[in-house]
mmCIF file of C-alpha atoms and ligand atoms in Angstrom:
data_model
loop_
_atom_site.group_PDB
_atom_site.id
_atom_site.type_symbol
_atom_site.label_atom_id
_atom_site.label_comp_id
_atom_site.label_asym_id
_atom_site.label_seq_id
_atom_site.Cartn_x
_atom_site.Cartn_y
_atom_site.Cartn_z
ATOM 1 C CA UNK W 1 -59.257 -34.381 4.808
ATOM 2 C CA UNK W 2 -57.777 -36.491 1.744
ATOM 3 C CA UNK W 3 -59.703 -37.143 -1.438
ATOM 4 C CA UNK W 4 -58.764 -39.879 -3.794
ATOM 5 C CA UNK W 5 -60.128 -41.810 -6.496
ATOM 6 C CA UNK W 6 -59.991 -44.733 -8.745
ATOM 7 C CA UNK W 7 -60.980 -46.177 -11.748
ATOM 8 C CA UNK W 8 -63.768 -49.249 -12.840
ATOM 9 C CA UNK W 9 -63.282 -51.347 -15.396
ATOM 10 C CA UNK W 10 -64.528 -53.807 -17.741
ATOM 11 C CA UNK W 11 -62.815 -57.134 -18.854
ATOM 12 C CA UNK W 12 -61.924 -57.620 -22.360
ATOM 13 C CA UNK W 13 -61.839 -61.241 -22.200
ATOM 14 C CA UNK W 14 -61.366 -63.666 -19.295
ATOM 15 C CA UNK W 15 -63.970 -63.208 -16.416
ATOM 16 C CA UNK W 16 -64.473 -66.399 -14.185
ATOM 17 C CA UNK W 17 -61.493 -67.921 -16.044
ATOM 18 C CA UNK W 18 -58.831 -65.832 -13.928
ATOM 19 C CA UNK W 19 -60.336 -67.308 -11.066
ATOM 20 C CA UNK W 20 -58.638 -70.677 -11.602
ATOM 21 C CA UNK W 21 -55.119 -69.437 -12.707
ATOM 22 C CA UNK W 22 -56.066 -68.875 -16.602
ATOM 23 C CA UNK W 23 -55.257 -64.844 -17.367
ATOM 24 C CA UNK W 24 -57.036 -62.085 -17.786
ATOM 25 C CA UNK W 25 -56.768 -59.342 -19.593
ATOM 26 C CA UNK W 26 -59.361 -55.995 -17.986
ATOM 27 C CA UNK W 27 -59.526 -52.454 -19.118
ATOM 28 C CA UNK W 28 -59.345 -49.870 -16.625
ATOM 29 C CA UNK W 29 -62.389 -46.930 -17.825
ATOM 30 C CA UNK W 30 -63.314 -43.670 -16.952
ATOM 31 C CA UNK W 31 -65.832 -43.993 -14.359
ATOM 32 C CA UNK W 32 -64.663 -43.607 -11.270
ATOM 33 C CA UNK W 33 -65.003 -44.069 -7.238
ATOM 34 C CA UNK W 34 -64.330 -41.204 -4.978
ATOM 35 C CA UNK W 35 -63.491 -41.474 -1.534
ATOM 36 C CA UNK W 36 -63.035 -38.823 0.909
ATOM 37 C CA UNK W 37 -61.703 -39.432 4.232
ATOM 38 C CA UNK W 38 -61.296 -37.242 7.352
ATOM 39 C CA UNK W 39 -59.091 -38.508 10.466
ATOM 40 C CA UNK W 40 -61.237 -38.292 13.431
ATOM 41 C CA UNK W 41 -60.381 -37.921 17.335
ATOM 42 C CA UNK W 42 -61.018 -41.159 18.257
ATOM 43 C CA UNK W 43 -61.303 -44.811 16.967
ATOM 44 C CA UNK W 44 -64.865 -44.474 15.563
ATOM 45 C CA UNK W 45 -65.623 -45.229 11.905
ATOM 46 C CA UNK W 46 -68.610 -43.175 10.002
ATOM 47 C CA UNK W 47 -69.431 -43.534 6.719
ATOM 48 C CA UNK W 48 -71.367 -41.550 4.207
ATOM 49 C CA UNK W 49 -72.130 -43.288 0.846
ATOM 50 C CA UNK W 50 -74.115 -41.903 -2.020
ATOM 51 C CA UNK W 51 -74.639 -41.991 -5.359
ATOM 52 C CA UNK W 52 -74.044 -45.752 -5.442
ATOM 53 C CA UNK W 53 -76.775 -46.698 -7.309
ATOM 54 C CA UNK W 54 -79.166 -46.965 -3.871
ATOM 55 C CA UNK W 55 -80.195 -44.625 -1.484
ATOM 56 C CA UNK W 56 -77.421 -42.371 0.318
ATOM 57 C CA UNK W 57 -76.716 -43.732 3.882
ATOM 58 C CA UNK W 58 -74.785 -42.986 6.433
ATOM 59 C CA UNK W 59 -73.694 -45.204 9.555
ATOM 60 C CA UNK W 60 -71.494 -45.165 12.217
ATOM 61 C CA UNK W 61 -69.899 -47.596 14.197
ATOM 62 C CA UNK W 62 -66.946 -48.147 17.085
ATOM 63 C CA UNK W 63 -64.027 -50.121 15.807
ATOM 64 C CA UNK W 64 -64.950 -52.523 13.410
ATOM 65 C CA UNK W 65 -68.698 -52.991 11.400
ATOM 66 C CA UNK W 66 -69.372 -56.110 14.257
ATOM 67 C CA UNK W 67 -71.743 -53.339 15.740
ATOM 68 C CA UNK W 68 -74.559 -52.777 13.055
ATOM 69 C CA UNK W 69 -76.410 -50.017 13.382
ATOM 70 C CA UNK W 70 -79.964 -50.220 12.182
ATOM 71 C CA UNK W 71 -80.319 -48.166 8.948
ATOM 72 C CA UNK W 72 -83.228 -47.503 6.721
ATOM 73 C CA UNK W 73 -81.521 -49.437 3.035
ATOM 74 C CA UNK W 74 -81.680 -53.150 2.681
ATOM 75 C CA UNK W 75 -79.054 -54.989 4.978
ATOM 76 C CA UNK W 76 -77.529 -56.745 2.441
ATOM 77 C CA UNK W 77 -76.737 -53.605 0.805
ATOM 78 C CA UNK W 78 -75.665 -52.149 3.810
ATOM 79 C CA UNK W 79 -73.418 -55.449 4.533
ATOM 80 C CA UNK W 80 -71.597 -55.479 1.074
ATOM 81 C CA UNK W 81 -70.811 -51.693 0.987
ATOM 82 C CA UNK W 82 -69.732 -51.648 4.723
ATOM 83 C CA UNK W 83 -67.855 -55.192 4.423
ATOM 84 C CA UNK W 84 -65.540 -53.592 1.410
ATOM 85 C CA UNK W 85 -65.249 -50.081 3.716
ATOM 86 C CA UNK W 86 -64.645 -51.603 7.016
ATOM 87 C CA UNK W 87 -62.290 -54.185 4.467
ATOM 88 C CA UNK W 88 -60.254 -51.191 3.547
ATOM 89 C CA UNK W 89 -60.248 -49.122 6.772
ATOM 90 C CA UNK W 90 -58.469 -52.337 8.628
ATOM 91 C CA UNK W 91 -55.678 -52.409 5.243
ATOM 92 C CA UNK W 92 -55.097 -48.670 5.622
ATOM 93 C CA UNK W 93 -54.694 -48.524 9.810
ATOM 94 C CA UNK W 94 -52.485 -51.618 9.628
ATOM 95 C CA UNK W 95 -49.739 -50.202 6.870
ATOM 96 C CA UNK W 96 -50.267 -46.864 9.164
ATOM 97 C CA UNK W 97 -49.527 -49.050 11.736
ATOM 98 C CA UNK W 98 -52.516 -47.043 13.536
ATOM 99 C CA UNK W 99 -54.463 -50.235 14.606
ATOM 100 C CA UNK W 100 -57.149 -47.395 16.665
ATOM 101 C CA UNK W 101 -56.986 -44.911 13.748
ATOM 102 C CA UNK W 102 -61.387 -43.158 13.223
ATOM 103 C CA UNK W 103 -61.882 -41.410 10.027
ATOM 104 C CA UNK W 104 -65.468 -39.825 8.633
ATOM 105 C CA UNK W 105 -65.022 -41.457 5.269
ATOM 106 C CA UNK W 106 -67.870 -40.363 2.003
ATOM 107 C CA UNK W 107 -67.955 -42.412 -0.586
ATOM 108 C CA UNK W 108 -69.266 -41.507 -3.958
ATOM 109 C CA UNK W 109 -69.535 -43.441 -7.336
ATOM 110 C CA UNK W 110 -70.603 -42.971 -10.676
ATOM 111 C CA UNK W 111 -69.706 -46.683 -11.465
ATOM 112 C CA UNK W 112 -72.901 -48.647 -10.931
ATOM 113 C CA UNK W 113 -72.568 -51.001 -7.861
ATOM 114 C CA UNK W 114 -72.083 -55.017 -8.738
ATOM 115 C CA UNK W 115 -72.937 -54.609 -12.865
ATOM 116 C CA UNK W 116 -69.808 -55.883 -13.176
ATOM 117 C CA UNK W 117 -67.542 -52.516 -13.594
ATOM 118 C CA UNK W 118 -65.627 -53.159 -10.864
ATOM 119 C CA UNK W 119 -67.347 -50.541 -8.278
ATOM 120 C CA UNK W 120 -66.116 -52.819 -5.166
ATOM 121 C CA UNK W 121 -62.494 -52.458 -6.112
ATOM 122 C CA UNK W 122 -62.991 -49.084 -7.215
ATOM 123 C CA UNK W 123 -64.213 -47.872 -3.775
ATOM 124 C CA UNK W 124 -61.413 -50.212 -1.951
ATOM 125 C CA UNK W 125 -58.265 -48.888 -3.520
ATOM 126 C CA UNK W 126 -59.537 -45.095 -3.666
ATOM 127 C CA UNK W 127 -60.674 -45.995 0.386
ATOM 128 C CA UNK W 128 -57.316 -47.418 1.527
ATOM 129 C CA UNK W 129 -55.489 -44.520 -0.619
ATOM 130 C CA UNK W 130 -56.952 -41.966 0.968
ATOM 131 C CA UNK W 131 -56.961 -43.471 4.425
ATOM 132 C CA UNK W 132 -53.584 -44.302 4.649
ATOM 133 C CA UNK W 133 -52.466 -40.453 2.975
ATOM 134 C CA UNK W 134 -54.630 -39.212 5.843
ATOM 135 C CA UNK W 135 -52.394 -40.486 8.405
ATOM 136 C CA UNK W 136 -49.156 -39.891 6.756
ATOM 137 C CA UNK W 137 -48.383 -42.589 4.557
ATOM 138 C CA UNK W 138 -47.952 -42.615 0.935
ATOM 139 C CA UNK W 139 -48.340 -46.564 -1.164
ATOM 140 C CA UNK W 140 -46.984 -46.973 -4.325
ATOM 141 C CA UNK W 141 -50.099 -48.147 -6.377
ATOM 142 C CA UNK W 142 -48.916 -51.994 -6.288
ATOM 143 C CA UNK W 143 -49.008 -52.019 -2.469
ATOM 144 C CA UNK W 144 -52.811 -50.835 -2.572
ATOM 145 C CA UNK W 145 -53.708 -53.374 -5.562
ATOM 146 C CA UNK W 146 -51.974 -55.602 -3.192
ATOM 147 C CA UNK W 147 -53.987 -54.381 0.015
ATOM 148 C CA UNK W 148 -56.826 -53.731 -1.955
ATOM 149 C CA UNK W 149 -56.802 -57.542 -2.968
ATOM 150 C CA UNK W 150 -56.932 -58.855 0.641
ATOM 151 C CA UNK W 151 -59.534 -56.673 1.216
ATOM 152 C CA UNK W 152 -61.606 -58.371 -1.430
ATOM 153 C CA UNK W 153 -60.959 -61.645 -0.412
ATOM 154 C CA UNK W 154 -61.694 -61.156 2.706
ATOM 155 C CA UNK W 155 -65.151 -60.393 2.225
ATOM 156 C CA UNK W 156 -65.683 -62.626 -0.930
ATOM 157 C CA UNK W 157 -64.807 -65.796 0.927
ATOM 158 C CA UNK W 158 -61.506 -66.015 -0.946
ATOM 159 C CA UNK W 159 -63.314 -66.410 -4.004
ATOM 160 C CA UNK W 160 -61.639 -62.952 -5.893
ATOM 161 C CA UNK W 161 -58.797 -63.044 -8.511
ATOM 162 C CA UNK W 162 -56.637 -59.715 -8.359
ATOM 163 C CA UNK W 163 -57.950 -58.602 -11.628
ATOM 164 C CA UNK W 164 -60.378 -55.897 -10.493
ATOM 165 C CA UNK W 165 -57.882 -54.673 -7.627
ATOM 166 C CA UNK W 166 -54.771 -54.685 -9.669
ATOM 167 C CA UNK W 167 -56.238 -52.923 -12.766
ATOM 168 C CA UNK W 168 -58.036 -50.301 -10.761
ATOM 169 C CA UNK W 169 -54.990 -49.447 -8.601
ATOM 170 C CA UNK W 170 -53.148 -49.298 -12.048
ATOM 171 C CA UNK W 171 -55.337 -47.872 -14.589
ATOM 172 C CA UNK W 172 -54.527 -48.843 -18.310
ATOM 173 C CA UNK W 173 -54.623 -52.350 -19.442
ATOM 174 C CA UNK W 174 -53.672 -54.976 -17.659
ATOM 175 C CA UNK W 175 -52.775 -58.617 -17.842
ATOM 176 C CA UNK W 176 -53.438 -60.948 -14.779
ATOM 177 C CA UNK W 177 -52.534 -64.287 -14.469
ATOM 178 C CA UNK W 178 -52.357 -65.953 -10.636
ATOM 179 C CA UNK W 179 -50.106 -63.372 -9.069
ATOM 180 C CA UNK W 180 -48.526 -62.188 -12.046
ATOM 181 C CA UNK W 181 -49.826 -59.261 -12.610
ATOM 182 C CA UNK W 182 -48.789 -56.432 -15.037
ATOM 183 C CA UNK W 183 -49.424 -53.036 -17.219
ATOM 184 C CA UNK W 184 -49.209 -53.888 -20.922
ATOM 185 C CA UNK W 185 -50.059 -51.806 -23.769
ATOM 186 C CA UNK W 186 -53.565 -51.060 -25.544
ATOM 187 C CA UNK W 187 -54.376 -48.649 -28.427
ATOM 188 C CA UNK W 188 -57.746 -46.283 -27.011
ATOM 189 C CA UNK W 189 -60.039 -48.950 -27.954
ATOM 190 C CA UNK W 190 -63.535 -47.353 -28.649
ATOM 191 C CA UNK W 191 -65.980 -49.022 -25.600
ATOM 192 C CA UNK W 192 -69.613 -48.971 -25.446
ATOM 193 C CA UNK W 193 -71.360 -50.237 -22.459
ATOM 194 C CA UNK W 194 -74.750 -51.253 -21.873
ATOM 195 C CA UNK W 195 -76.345 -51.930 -18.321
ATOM 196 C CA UNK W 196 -79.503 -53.698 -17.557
ATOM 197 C CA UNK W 197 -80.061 -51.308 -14.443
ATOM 198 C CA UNK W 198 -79.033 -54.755 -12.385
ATOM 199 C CA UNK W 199 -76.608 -56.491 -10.076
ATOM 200 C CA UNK W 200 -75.368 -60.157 -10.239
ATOM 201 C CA UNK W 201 -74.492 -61.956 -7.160
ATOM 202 C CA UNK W 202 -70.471 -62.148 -7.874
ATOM 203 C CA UNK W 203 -70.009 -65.162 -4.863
ATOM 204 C CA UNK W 204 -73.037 -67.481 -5.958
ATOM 205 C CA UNK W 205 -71.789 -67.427 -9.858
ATOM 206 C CA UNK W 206 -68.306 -67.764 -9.154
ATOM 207 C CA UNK W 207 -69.439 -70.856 -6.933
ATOM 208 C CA UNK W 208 -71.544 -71.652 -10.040
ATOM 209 C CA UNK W 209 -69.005 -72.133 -12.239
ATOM 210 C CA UNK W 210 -66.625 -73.688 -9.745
ATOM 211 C CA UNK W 211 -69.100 -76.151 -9.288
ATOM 212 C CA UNK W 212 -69.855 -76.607 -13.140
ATOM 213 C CA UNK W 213 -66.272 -77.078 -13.218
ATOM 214 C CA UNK W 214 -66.043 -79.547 -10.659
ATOM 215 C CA UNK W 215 -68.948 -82.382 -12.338
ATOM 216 C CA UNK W 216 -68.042 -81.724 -15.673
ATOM 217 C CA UNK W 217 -64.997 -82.022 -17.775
ATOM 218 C CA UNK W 218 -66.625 -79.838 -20.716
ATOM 219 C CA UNK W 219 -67.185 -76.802 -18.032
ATOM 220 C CA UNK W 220 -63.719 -77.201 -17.184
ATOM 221 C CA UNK W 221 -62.152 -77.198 -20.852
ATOM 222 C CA UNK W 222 -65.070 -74.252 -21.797
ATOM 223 C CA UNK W 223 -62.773 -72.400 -18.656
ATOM 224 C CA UNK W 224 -59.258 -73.803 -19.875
ATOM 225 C CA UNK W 225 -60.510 -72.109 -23.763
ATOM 226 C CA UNK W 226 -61.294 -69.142 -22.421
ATOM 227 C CA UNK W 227 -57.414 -69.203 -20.838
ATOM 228 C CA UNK W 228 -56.885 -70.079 -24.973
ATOM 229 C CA UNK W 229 -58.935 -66.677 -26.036
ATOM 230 C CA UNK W 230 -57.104 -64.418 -23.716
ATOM 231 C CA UNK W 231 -53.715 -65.453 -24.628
ATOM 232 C CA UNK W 232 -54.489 -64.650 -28.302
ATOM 233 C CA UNK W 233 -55.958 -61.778 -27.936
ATOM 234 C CA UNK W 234 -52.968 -60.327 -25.856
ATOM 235 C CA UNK W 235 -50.829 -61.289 -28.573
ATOM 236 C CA UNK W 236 -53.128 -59.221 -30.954
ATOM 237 C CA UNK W 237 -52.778 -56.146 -28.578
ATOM 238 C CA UNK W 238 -48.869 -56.956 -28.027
ATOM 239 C CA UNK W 239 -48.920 -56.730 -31.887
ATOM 240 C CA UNK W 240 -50.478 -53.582 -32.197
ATOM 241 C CA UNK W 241 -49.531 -49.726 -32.094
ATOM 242 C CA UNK W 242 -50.276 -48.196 -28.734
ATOM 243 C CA UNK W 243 -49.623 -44.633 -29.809
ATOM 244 C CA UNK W 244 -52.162 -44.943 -32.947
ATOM 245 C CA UNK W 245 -54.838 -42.550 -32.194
ATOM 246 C CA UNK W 246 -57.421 -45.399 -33.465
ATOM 247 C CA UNK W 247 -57.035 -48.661 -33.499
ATOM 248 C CA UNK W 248 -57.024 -50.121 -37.036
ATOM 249 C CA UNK W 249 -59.802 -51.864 -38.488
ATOM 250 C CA UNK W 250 -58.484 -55.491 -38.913
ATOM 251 C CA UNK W 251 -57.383 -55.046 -34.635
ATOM 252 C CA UNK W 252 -60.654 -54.357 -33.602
ATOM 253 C CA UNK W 253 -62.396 -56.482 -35.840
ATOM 254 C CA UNK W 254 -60.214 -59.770 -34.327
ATOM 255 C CA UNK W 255 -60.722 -58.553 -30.670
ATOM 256 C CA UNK W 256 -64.302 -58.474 -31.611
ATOM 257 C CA UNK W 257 -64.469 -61.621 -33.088
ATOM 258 C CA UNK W 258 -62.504 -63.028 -29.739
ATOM 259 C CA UNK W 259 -65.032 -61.468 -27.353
ATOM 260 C CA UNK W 260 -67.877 -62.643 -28.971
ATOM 261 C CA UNK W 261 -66.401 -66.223 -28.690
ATOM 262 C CA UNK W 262 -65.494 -65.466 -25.137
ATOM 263 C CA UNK W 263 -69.331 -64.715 -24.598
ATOM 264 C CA UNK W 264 -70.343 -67.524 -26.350
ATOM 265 C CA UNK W 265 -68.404 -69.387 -23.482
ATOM 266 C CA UNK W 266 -69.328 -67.510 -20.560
ATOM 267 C CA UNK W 267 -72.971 -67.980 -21.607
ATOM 268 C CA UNK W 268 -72.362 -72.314 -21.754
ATOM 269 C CA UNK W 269 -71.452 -71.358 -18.055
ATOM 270 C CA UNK W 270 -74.258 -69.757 -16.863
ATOM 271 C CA UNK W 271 -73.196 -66.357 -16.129
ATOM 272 C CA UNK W 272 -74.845 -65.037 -19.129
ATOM 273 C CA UNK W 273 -78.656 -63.498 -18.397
ATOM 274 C CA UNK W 274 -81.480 -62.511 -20.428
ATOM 275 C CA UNK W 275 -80.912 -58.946 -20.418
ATOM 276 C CA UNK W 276 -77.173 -59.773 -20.899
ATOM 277 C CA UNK W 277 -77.597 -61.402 -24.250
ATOM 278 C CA UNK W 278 -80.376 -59.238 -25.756
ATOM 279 C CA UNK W 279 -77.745 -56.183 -25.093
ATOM 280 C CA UNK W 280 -75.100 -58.027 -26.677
ATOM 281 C CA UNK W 281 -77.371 -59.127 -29.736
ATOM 282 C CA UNK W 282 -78.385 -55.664 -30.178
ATOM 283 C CA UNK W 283 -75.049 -54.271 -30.199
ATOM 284 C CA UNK W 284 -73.910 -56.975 -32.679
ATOM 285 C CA UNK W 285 -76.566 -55.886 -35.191
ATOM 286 C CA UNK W 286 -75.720 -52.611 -34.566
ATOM 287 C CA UNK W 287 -72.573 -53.410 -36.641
ATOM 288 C CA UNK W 288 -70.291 -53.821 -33.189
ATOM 289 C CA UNK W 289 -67.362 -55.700 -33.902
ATOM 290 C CA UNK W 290 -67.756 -57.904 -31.180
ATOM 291 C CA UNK W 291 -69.551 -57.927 -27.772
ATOM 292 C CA UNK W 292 -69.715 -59.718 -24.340
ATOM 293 C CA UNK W 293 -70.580 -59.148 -20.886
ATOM 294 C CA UNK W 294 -68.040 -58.054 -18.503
ATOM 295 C CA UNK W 295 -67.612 -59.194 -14.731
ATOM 296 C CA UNK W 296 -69.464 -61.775 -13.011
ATOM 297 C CA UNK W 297 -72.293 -61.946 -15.099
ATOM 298 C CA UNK W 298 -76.008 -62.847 -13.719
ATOM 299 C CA UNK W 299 -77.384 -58.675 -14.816
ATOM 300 C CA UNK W 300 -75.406 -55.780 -14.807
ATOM 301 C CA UNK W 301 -72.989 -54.569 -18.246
ATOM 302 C CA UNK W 302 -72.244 -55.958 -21.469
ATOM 303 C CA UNK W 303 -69.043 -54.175 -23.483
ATOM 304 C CA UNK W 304 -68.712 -53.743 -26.923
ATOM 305 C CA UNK W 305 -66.579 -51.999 -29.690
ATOM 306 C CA UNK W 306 -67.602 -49.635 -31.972
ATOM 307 C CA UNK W 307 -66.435 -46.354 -32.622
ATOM 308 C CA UNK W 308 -69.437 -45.312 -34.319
ATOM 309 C CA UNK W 309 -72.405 -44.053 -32.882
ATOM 310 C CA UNK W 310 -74.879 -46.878 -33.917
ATOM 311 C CA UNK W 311 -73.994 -49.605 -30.528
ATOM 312 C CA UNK W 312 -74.883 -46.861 -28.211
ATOM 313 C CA UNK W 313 -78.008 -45.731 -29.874
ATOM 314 C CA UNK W 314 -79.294 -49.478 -30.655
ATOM 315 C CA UNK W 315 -78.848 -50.026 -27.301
ATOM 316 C CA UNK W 316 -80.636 -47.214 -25.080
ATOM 317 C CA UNK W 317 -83.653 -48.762 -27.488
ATOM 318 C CA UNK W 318 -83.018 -52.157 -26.745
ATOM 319 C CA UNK W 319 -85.365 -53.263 -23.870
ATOM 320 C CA UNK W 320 -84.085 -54.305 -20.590
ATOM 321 C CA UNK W 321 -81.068 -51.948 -21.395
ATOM 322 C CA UNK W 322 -81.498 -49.074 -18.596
ATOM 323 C CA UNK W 323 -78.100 -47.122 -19.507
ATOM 324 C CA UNK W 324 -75.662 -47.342 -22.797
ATOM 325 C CA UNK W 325 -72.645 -45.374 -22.650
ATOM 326 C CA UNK W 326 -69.258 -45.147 -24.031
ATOM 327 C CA UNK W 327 -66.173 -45.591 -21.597
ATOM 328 C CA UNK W 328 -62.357 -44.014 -22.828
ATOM 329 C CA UNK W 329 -59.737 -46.272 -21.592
ATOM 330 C CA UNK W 330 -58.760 -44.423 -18.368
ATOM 331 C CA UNK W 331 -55.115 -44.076 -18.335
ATOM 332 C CA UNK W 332 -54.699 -43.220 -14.506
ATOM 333 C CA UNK W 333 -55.476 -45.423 -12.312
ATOM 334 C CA UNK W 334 -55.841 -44.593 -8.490
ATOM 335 C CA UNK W 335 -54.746 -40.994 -7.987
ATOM 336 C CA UNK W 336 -55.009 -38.190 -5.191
ATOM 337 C CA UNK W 337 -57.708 -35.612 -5.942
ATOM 338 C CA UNK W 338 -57.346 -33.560 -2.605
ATOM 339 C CA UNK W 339 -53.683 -34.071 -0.573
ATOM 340 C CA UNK W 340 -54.035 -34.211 3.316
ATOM 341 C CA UNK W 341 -54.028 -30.831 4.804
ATOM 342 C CA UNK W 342 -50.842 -30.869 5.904
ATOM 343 C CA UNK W 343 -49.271 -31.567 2.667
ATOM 344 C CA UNK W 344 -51.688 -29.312 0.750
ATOM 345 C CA UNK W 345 -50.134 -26.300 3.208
ATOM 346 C CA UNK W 346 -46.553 -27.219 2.876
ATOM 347 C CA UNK W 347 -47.017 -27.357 -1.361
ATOM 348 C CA UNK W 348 -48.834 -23.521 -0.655
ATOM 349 C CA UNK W 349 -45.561 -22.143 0.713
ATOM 350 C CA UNK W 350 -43.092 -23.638 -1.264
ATOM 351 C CA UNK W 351 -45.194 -22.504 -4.319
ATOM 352 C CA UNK W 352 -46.748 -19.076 -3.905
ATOM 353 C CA UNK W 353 -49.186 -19.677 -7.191
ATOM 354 C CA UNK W 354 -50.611 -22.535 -5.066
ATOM 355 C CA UNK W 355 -51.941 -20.476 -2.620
ATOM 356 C CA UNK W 356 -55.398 -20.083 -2.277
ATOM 357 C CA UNK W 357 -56.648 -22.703 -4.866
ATOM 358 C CA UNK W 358 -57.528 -25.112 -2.181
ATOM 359 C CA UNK W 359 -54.970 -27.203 -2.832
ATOM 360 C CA UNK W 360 -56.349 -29.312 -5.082
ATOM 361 C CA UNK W 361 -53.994 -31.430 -7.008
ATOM 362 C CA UNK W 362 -56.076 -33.487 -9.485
HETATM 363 C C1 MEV X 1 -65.717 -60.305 -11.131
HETATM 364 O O1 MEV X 1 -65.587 -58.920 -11.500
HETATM 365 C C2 MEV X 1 -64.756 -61.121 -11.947
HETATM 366 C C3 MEV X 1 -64.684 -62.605 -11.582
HETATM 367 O O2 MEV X 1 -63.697 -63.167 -12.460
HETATM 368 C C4 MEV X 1 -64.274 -62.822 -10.154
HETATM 369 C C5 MEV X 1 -62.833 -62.386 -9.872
HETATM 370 O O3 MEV X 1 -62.010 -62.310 -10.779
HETATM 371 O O4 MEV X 1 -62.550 -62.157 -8.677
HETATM 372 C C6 MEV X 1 -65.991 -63.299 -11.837
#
């Protein structure tokens, strides 16, 4: 058995924009996916989800998820969870090379499913991590945001930048721009979250705005000044101290101003909802410096800054807000919480003060 895990996130600034080559620049947080995976004799897949903001399941099929099995949770539930699993499962047996690899694979989450925190990617670079350790092979963490981002193509219709893959697999900050991808440096900036208790549909707003984009000029500048908002604000975080154990005043106060404008734009293109912007007004007039939502849009989080307690409390009594929490910049990205057995007995006897702790590595 091999546990492993992985972080969601939320975007700072440039959602929907990254889609069509302008960067991006997400957060990886502390809320995180946890897959555990167990090789099995033969080439069946079972799979065990709970905690993923529905009802626990579990299914089991031969091979690949063509054969449905009839299950008691909505099917297209049931299709989007199993389409990023079985997604996964086929990355992870073909860098095993193990094309008839079976594994009894749980999944749990405590990062709300489509609210825009990244729980797909989450669940798809922890999966393929601990499937492929399972059957001997150890990725470095760009080959699994790599991996991890075919997966979500795959079963987003090719409609997925490798923003949410490359930043979970990661962890830190990131910057994403086409297939340039990289780490870059952030002080702990002090994130508050608020979630509507709701899911957008990430493939019908992306086709939204691709659409928007497509009749109209103005939709397709709006996109091109988001592109405008990121690159300032990186150059606002390149400016900044890393090591500062808070981020000064004027920082957060120009990142704030950014994501509100960033907001501003993402609500001209339709991804904003009701819930969305009553969070993100409350926050505001909680004395946030800034606020927007994060991910696709359509229900699901908003993410502001404030390192004072007021966002968080305006929030949980702003209606249509279900959750408000704050979220530490997680500084690991995916990471092994149990080894394979194998390994977990070999690191026993070459280290006597190992033994007996269950070899847990975390
Ligand atoms: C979804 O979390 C973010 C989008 O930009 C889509 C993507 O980047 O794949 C809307």
């Amino acid at each position: 058995m091999t546990v492993s895990s992985a972080p969601g996130k939320v975007y700072l600034f440039g959602e929907h924009a990254v889609v069509y080559g302008e960067p991006a620049v997400p957060c990886a947080v502390e809320r995180r996916a946890t897959v555990t995976v167990a090789a099995r004799d033969d080439d069946h897949v079972r799979v065990r989800a709970e905690d993923l903001s529905l009802n626990g399941f579990t299914v089991e099929y031969r091979g690949s998820t063509g054969d449905r099995p009839d299950v008691d949770v909505p099917a297209p539930l049931v299709e989007a969870a199993m389409g990023y699993i079985d997604a996964a499962v086929d990355q992870a047996r073909e860098a095993a090379d193990a094309p008839d690899a079976g594994f009894d694979i749980t999944v749990e989450s405590d990062i709300p499913l489509g609210a825009g925190l990244g729980s797909s990617a989450a669940v798809v670079v922890a999966g393929i991590d601990a499937a492929t350790r399972e059957l001997g092979v150890e990725l470095a963490p760009r080959e699994i945001a790599e991996r991890a981002y075919r997966a979500e193509h795959e079963v987003q219709d090719g409609q997925a930048s490798r923003a949410d893959t490359f930043c979970s697999a990661m962890g830190g900050a990131v910057r994403v721009e086409g297939d340039d991808c990289r780490t870059i440096d952030a002080p702990p900036l002090p994130f508050v979250i608020g979630f509507d208790g709701g899911a957008g549909d990430t493939g019908a707003l992306v086709s939204g705005v691709r659409a928007l984009r497509e009749e109209y000029d103005f939709a397709a500048d709006t996109v091109s000044t988001v592109g405008d908002i990121v690159r300032r604000g990186e150059e606002l975080l390149a400016e900044s101290d890393p090591d500062a154990d808070e981020p000064p005043e004027e920082l957060l106060s120009e990142l704030g101003r950014f994501m509100n404008f960033n907001h501003g734009l993402l609500e001209a293109l339709g991804v904003s909802s009701r819930s969305l912007d009553s969070m993100v007004w409350a926050a505001r007039e909680a004395g946030a410096y800034g606020a927007k939502l994060t991910g696709a849009g359509g229900g699901g989080c908003i993410v502001s800054l404030d390192p004072t307690p007021e966002t968080q409390t305006a929030l949980r009594f702003t209606p249509g807000c279900e959750d408000a929490f704050r979220a530490e910049l997680a500084t690991e990205g995916v990471r092994v919480e149990v080894p394979p057995e194998a390994d977990a007995e070999a690191e026993a006897e070459t280290d006597p003060e190992r033994e007996g702790d269950g070899g847990n590595s975390a």
